Every structure is written in C-alpha cells, then in structure tokens.
Backbone as a ProteinNet text record, in pm:
[ID]
protein_1_A
[PRIMARY]
MDEPTANLDPLVRNELLEIIQERIEEDNSSVFYSTHITSDLDKVADYLIFIYNGKIILQGEKDVILENHCIVRGKNELLSDDTKNVFVSVLKNSFGFEGLVFNRKEAYDLFGEEVVYDNINLEDILTYYTRGNKSEKNN
[TERTIARY]
230.3	301.6	247.8	335.7	297	321.5	213.3	217.9	309	288.3	379.9	376.1	268.2	261.2	284.4	314.1	340.5	460.1	448.3	554.3	583.1	493.6	510.1	423.9	472.4	389.5	272.5	165.7	44.5	67	152.1	177.5	242.8	345.9	415.8	323.7	244.7	149.6	53.9	-2.4	-94.1	-24.9	98.7	174.1	197.4	235.2	257.5	127.7	16.8	-111.9	-151.4	-122.3	-149.7	-65.6	60.9	149.4	96.4	58	2.3	-123.6	-212.5	-337.1	-309.1	-214.3	-178.4	-125.8	-40.3	16.4	-92.6	-185	-295.4	-374.9	-405.9	-486.4	-408.9	-281	-201.3	-177.9	-145.5	-110.7	-230.1	-346.2	-463.2	-423.5	-357.9	-303.5	-367.3	-331.5	-377.5	-259.5	-288.3	-186.5	-240.4	-163	-198.5	-137.2	-225.3	-185.3	-232.5	-140.5	-173.4	-151	-255.8	-241.1	-346.6	-315.8	-412	-461.7	-408.1	-444.6	-561.9	-681.6	-799.7	-824.7	-773.9	-791.3	-718.5	-608.7	-540.8	-632.8	-700.6	-792	-908.5	-956.3	-1064.4	-1024.3	-897.3	-850.3	-821.2	-768.5	-720.5	-783.9	-847.4	-894.6	-1024.5	-1033.2	-1157.1	-1219.7	-1135.4	-1179.2	-1104.8	-1176.4	-1116.9	-1131.1	-1031.1	-1037.9	-989.2	-1078.1	-1040.4	-1005	-883.4	-834.8	-812.1	-866	-851.5	-824.4	-719.5	-678.3	-662.8	-608.5	-580.7	-700.9	-817.4	-938.4	-996.5	-1050.2	-1119.4	-1253.7	-1275.7	-1402	-1496	-1442.1	-1525.2	-1447.3	-1517.5	-1453.1	-1556.3	-1511.6	-1599.2	-1554	-1631.3	-1601.9	-1622.8	-1527.8	-1532.7	-1664.5	-1706.8	-1829.6	-1952.4	-1956	-2068.8	-2067.4	-1949.4	-1937.4	-1987.7	-1943.8	-1985.5	-2134.9	-2187.9	-2330.1	-2419.9	-2377.7	-2460.2	-2453.9	-2341.6	-2324.4	-2371.5	-2425.3	-2458.5	-2471.7	-2465.8	-2488.7	-2637.6	-2694.2	-2834.6	-2839.5	-2917	-2934	-3082.2	-3116.3	-3257	-3278.3	-3403.7	-3442	-3416.1	-3373	-3342.6	-3460.8	-3583	-3701.5	-3713.8	-3646.2	-3654	-3564.8	-3472.9	-3383.3	-3450.1	-3442.9	-3491	-3395.9	-3416.9	-3331	-3337.7	-3456.7	-3471.7	-3402.5	-3419.9	-3361.3	-3209.9	-3157.5	-3012.7	-2937.1	-3005.2	-2937.5	-2890.1	-2942	-2901.9	-2773.4	-2730.2	-2613.9	-2484.8	-2378.1	-2243.4	-2204.8	-2231.6	-2202.5	-2298.3	-2345.8	-2439.6	-2403.2	-2410.2	-2382.3	-2507.8	-2534.4	-2649.2	-2601.4	-2675.7	-2654.8	-2790.8	-2795.1	-2923	-2998.7	-2931.1	-2995.9	-3052	-3006.1	-3050.7	-2939.5	-2950.8	-2850	-2789.6	-2671.7	-2602.4	-2533.4	-2549.2	-2484.6	-2460.4	-2370.4	-2338.9	-2421.5	-2492.2	-2564.6	-2492.2	-2498.7	-2431	-2525	-2654.7	-2752.7	-2851.6	-2826.1	-2906.6	-3053.9	-3082	-3220.8	-3292.5	-3226.3	-3286.4	-3313.9	-3221.7	-3242.1	-3362.5	-3375.7	-3489.1	-3620.4	-3617.8	-3737.5	-3777.8	-3679.1	-3707.5	-3751.4	-3681	-3700.9	-3778.3	-3781.8	-3850.2	-3796.5	-3887.1	-3850.5	-3830.1	-3831.2	-3819.9	-3677.3	-3579.3	-3439.6	-3372.2	-3248.6	-3167.6	-3064.1	-3046.6	-2948.5	-2838.1	-2714.1	-2600	-2502.9	-2447.9	-2343.1	-2219.7	-2130.5	-2014	-1891.3	-1773.6	-1650.1	-1580.5	-1473.1	-1403.9	-1346.1	-1294.6	-1236.7	-1342.5	-1460.4	-1568.7	-1613.6	-1620.2	-1658.3	-1559.7	-1431.7	-1328.8	-1341.7	-1365.9	-1380.2	-1495.5	-1610	-1726	-1703	-1642.2	-1619.3	-1520.2	-1423.1	-1318.6	-1345.4	-1444	-1468.1	-1552.2	-1601.7	-1675.3	-1815.9	-1859.9	-1990.5	-2100.6	-2196.7	-2315.4	-2280.9	-2176.7	-2138.3	-2240	-2258.6	-2346.2	-2273.3	-2279.6	-2220.3	-2325.8	-2353	-2451.7	-2380.1	-2410.9	-2350.1	-2454.9
1840.4	1937.1	1932.5	1930.2	1926	2062.4	2130.1	2261.8	2359.7	2379.1	2465	2612.2	2657.9	2799.9	2824.7	2718.8	2736.5	2830.1	2917.7	3011.5	3118.5	3133.4	3240.8	3359.2	3479.7	3596	3598.3	3670.2	3667.4	3705.3	3801	3843.2	3730.8	3670.9	3562.3	3440.2	3415.3	3303.9	3320.3	3438.8	3463.2	3449.2	3497	3483.6	3336.6	3257.1	3115.3	3045.9	3079.2	3020.6	3057.7	3181.1	3223.3	3144.1	3121	3041.9	2899.6	2840.7	2704.8	2700.6	2796.8	2801.5	2815.9	2901.4	2920.2	2790.8	2721.2	2594.2	2489.2	2483.8	2387.7	2416.4	2542.3	2580.4	2560.9	2600.1	2588.5	2442.8	2361.4	2221.9	2126.9	2181.5	2098.1	1979	2012.4	1910.4	1917	1820.7	1815.2	1836.3	1891.7	1909.8	1849.5	1760.5	1707.4	1800.9	1861.4	1970.8	1936.9	1913.2	1879.2	2001.3	2044.3	2163.8	2169.2	2246.3	2280	2422.9	2491.7	2630.2	2629.5	2628.5	2611.6	2729.5	2846.7	2960.5	2935.7	2860.6	2822.3	2735.9	2643	2554.2	2631.5	2731.8	2816.3	2879.5	2911.1	2983.3	2892.6	2772.8	2693.7	2555.4	2503.5	2364.3	2351	2241.7	2203.4	2082.8	1991	1866.3	1850	1810.4	1799.7	1659.5	1619.8	1498.6	1538.2	1531.5	1561.3	1431.1	1426.4	1307.8	1345.8	1263.9	1289.8	1156.4	1152.3	1029.4	913.7	944.2	840.2	791.7	853.9	810.7	926.4	894.7	995.4	1022.5	1148	1183.4	1260.2	1314.5	1389	1405.3	1386.4	1410.6	1451.2	1529.3	1571.6	1703	1749.3	1878.3	1988.3	2080.3	2186	2262.6	2301.7	2380.8	2303.4	2174.8	2091.1	2076	2055.9	2045.5	2173.3	2287.7	2415.4	2440.7	2396.3	2416	2330.3	2208	2114.2	2135.6	2179.6	2198.9	2338	2348.2	2478.7	2465.1	2579.2	2584.6	2606.5	2531.4	2547.6	2587.3	2693.4	2740.9	2744.8	2697.1	2699.7	2668.9	2651.8	2622.3	2475.8	2449.2	2313	2217.8	2269.9	2184.5	2118.8	2173.7	2117.9	1995.5	1973.7	1857.7	1733.3	1627.2	1496.3	1392.9	1267.5	1163.5	1165.3	1191.3	1195.6	1315.9	1433.2	1552.8	1557.7	1496.4	1496.7	1421	1329.5	1248.8	1327.9	1446	1528.2	1606.6	1606.4	1685.2	1604.7	1671	1617.6	1630.4	1746.4	1776.6	1886.1	1875.8	1976	2010.7	2138.3	2186.7	2250.1	2222.2	2282.2	2367.4	2475.2	2552.7	2605.5	2689.2	2736.4	2825.3	2877.1	2964.4	2887.8	2765.7	2687	2597.9	2557.3	2469.7	2533.4	2483.8	2521	2396	2365.4	2246.2	2253.4	2168.5	2156.8	2045	2074.6	1971.3	1944.6	1820.5	1780.7	1782	1807	1810.7	1923.6	2038	2157.5	2132.5	2063.2	2038.1	1950.3	1845.7	1758.5	1835	1921.6	2003.2	2094.2	2153.3	2242.1	2162.5	2041.7	1956.3	1925.1	1911.1	1880.7	2003.5	2114.4	2231	2345.4	2349.3	2459.1	2594.2	2686.9	2823.4	2843.6	2733.9	2745.1	2766.9	2755.9	2771.8	2871.3	2906.6	2994.9	2908.5	2933.4	2861.4	2958.3	2924.7	3010.1	2933.5	3003.3	2943.6	2920	2837.4	2796.1	2795.4	2803.6	2794.2	2661.7	2634.4	2506.1	2486.7	2592.6	2582	2539.4	2599.3	2561.7	2417.3	2377	2238.9	2142.9	2169.1	2083.2	2079.2	2194.8	2202.6	2115.9	2127.1	2048.3	1898.6	1860.3	1718.2	1656.8	1734.8	1677.5	1690.8	1769.4	1784.8	1672	1585.8	1470.2	1466.4	1349.3	1327.9	1343.6	1426.3	1444.7	1488.6	1569.4	1614	1712.1	1708.5	1802.9	1856.7	1987.5	2050.3	2137	2113.4	2194.4	2298.2	2424	2532.7	2599
-5980.4	-5901.1	-5759	-5664.9	-5524.6	-5462	-5427.3	-5362.7	-5437.3	-5568.6	-5644.4	-5605.5	-5542.3	-5506.2	-5357.9	-5284.6	-5140.9	-5122.2	-5027.7	-4991.1	-5095.9	-5192.6	-5289.8	-5248.2	-5279.6	-5249.3	-5348.6	-5316.9	-5400.5	-5547.1	-5572.8	-5710.6	-5791.2	-5736.5	-5805.2	-5816.2	-5714.4	-5717.5	-5836.3	-5852.5	-5964.1	-6099	-6108.3	-6233.3	-6266.5	-6167.7	-6190.7	-6233.8	-6169.9	-6207	-6349.9	-6389.4	-6527.6	-6626.7	-6594.8	-6681.2	-6693.7	-6582.2	-6584.8	-6671.2	-6651.2	-6727.9	-6877.7	-6914.2	-7055.2	-7115.8	-7043.1	-7093.2	-7111.6	-7018.5	-7029.7	-7156.3	-7180.1	-7295.6	-7426.3	-7430.7	-7552.9	-7591.5	-7494.1	-7521.9	-7510.1	-7468.5	-7443.7	-7355	-7244.7	-7156.7	-7018.9	-6937.7	-6799	-6706.2	-6590.5	-6487.3	-6359.5	-6300.4	-6169.1	-6066.7	-5987.3	-5900.4	-5760.3	-5672.2	-5534.6	-5446.6	-5375.6	-5293.4	-5184.4	-5082.4	-4977.5	-4996.1	-5094.7	-5120.9	-5218.8	-5164.4	-5248.4	-5341	-5307	-5398	-5529.7	-5527.3	-5651.4	-5736.4	-5672.2	-5744.4	-5803.6	-5729.7	-5781.5	-5914.6	-5929.3	-6046.9	-6166.5	-6143.5	-6257.4	-6273.3	-6173.9	-6180.8	-6260.4	-6334.1	-6401.2	-6331.9	-6288.7	-6227.4	-6096.1	-5991.8	-5858.5	-5802.4	-5729.2	-5648	-5509.9	-5410.1	-5272.2	-5203.7	-5151.9	-5081.6	-4936.7	-4846	-4703.2	-4633.6	-4554	-4486.2	-4584.4	-4702.6	-4800.9	-4879.9	-4861	-4931.8	-5011	-5127.3	-5206.9	-5141	-5102.3	-5036.3	-5128.7	-5238.3	-5332.1	-5460.8	-5572.7	-5701.3	-5804.3	-5900.1	-6008.1	-6066.6	-6163.3	-6223.9	-6120.9	-6114.9	-6013.4	-6018	-6135.6	-6146.3	-6099.1	-6126.1	-6082.3	-5930.6	-5873.6	-5727.7	-5662	-5713.3	-5655.2	-5676	-5786.3	-5816.2	-5726.7	-5699.3	-5622.4	-5472.2	-5422	-5278.2	-5237.2	-5117.2	-5060.4	-4909.1	-4842.8	-4698.7	-4676.8	-4584.9	-4548.4	-4401.6	-4372.9	-4235.1	-4203.8	-4082.3	-4044.8	-3898.2	-3863.1	-3725.1	-3693.1	-3571	-3529.1	-3544.9	-3532.2	-3542.6	-3679.8	-3779.5	-3914.3	-3933.1	-3838.2	-3848.5	-3793.2	-3870.1	-3826.6	-3886	-3852.6	-3909.6	-4062.7	-4118.3	-4263.8	-4324.9	-4266.4	-4326.1	-4306	-4201.8	-4178.6	-4287.3	-4356.8	-4458.4	-4579.7	-4599.8	-4713.9	-4683.8	-4558.7	-4517.5	-4520.9	-4560.9	-4545.1	-4398.5	-4343.1	-4204.6	-4160.6	-4037.5	-3987.3	-3843.8	-3811.6	-3676.8	-3620.5	-3494.5	-3426.5	-3310.5	-3284.6	-3163.5	-3120.1	-3021.1	-2968.1	-3067.4	-3167.8	-3265.7	-3385.5	-3406.9	-3521.4	-3572	-3698.2	-3755.9	-3880.3	-3913.3	-4036.2	-4085.7	-4212.6	-4264.9	-4413.7	-4457.9	-4599.5	-4659.2	-4767.7	-4841.3	-4972.7	-5017.4	-5140.3	-5260.3	-5234.4	-5342.3	-5313.2	-5371.2	-5347.5	-5380.1	-5489.4	-5529.8	-5427.3	-5381.3	-5280.5	-5151	-5113.1	-4992.6	-5010.3	-5127.4	-5151.5	-5149.5	-5203.9	-5199.5	-5055.9	-4967	-4826	-4746.4	-4764.6	-4678.8	-4743.8	-4875.8	-4944	-4902.6	-4874.9	-4839.8	-4689	-4613.2	-4466.4	-4417.8	-4507.4	-4470.1	-4563.8	-4530.7	-4614.6	-4685.2	-4814.8	-4895.8	-4936	-4902.6	-4936.8	-5025.7	-5124.5	-5207	-5121.2	-5170.6	-5093.2	-5182.9	-5121.3	-5198.6	-5168.5	-5240.3	-5224.6	-5084.8	-5027.5	-4893	-4791.7	-4799.7	-4708.6	-4731.7	-4857.9	-4887.8	-4823.5	-4840.6	-4779.6	-4627.8	-4568.1	-4422.4	-4374.6	-4437.7	-4396.5	-4416.4	-4528.1	-4553.8	-4455.4	-4411.4	-4327	-4178.1	-4138	-3994.4	-3937.1	-4020.3	-3970.1	-4023.3	-4053.7	-4112.2	-4009.3	-4040	-3957.5	-3815.4	-3802.1	-3667.4	-3613.1	-3482.7	-3415.7	-3294.9	-3279.2	-3162.1	-3098.8	-2977.1	-2906.8	-2822.7	-2846.7	-2770.4	-2684.4
[MASK]
+++++++++++++++++++++++++++++++++++++++++++++++++++++++++++++++++++++++++++++++++++++++++++++++++++++++++++++++++++++++++++++++++++++++++++

C-alpha cells in the first residue's frame, strides 16, 4: 500500500490502522506499507526498510532500531575523529553537540556519563539519516 492513510483525518486513520493490524494478526500475513507518516509505522510496523534517494539506508526490526539508536548531547570538546564515527549525523553549535548514534552501547563505551542520552522516535531517526552523514553546523 502506498500512503494509505494520506489525507485521512486522525480518527479514520486510526481505524484503518486497526483494521490493517487485525488482518495481519488474523491471517499471519505481511503488509508492504510505503509511507512518510512515521506515526503510522510506530503503530503497526514490525520490520522497517528506510529508502532514501533509491537506496536502503536502514533496515531491521522496528524495536531493535529504536533500542539501538539514541540522541547524544554533550560538550564540543568530547568530539574527535574517533568519537564522530559512532554518529549517523552530528550537529555542533556554541552550546555543544547533538547527534544520532546507531549503537547506544558503543556510544556509552566512548562517552560514559559525560553526555546525555535521549530516546528517539522513527521520525527523528529518518531526519538524522537523511540530513547528511556527519554534518556539522556552526552557529
């Protein structure tokens, strides 16, 4: 299905998602669901494939993707060529850095308690992956 909930009001969107979920469970089937509405994916998806510019940029079980990724915030002095490698994308400004890491455990091994770790949702993950690898913006 390509964008099946686009242009639907929230109530009808939720009803349609419930119907899809029921059919998946009753028939033990799969649904290929193409959408930009990540909140729909939060509700019904088990496995995700993110495609950007015709290339697969991320795939896996939704829960594993959400578990492994997180936002890391800290002081700019903590960024180096070695520590930047754990980030999908990182932004710097005069207050510090914020970036998406694809391996929460590896980030913790690098930074320990010196940074803040925040959970992330699918929309944020997509945003970080598509805004460019290892981007830096100085404000």
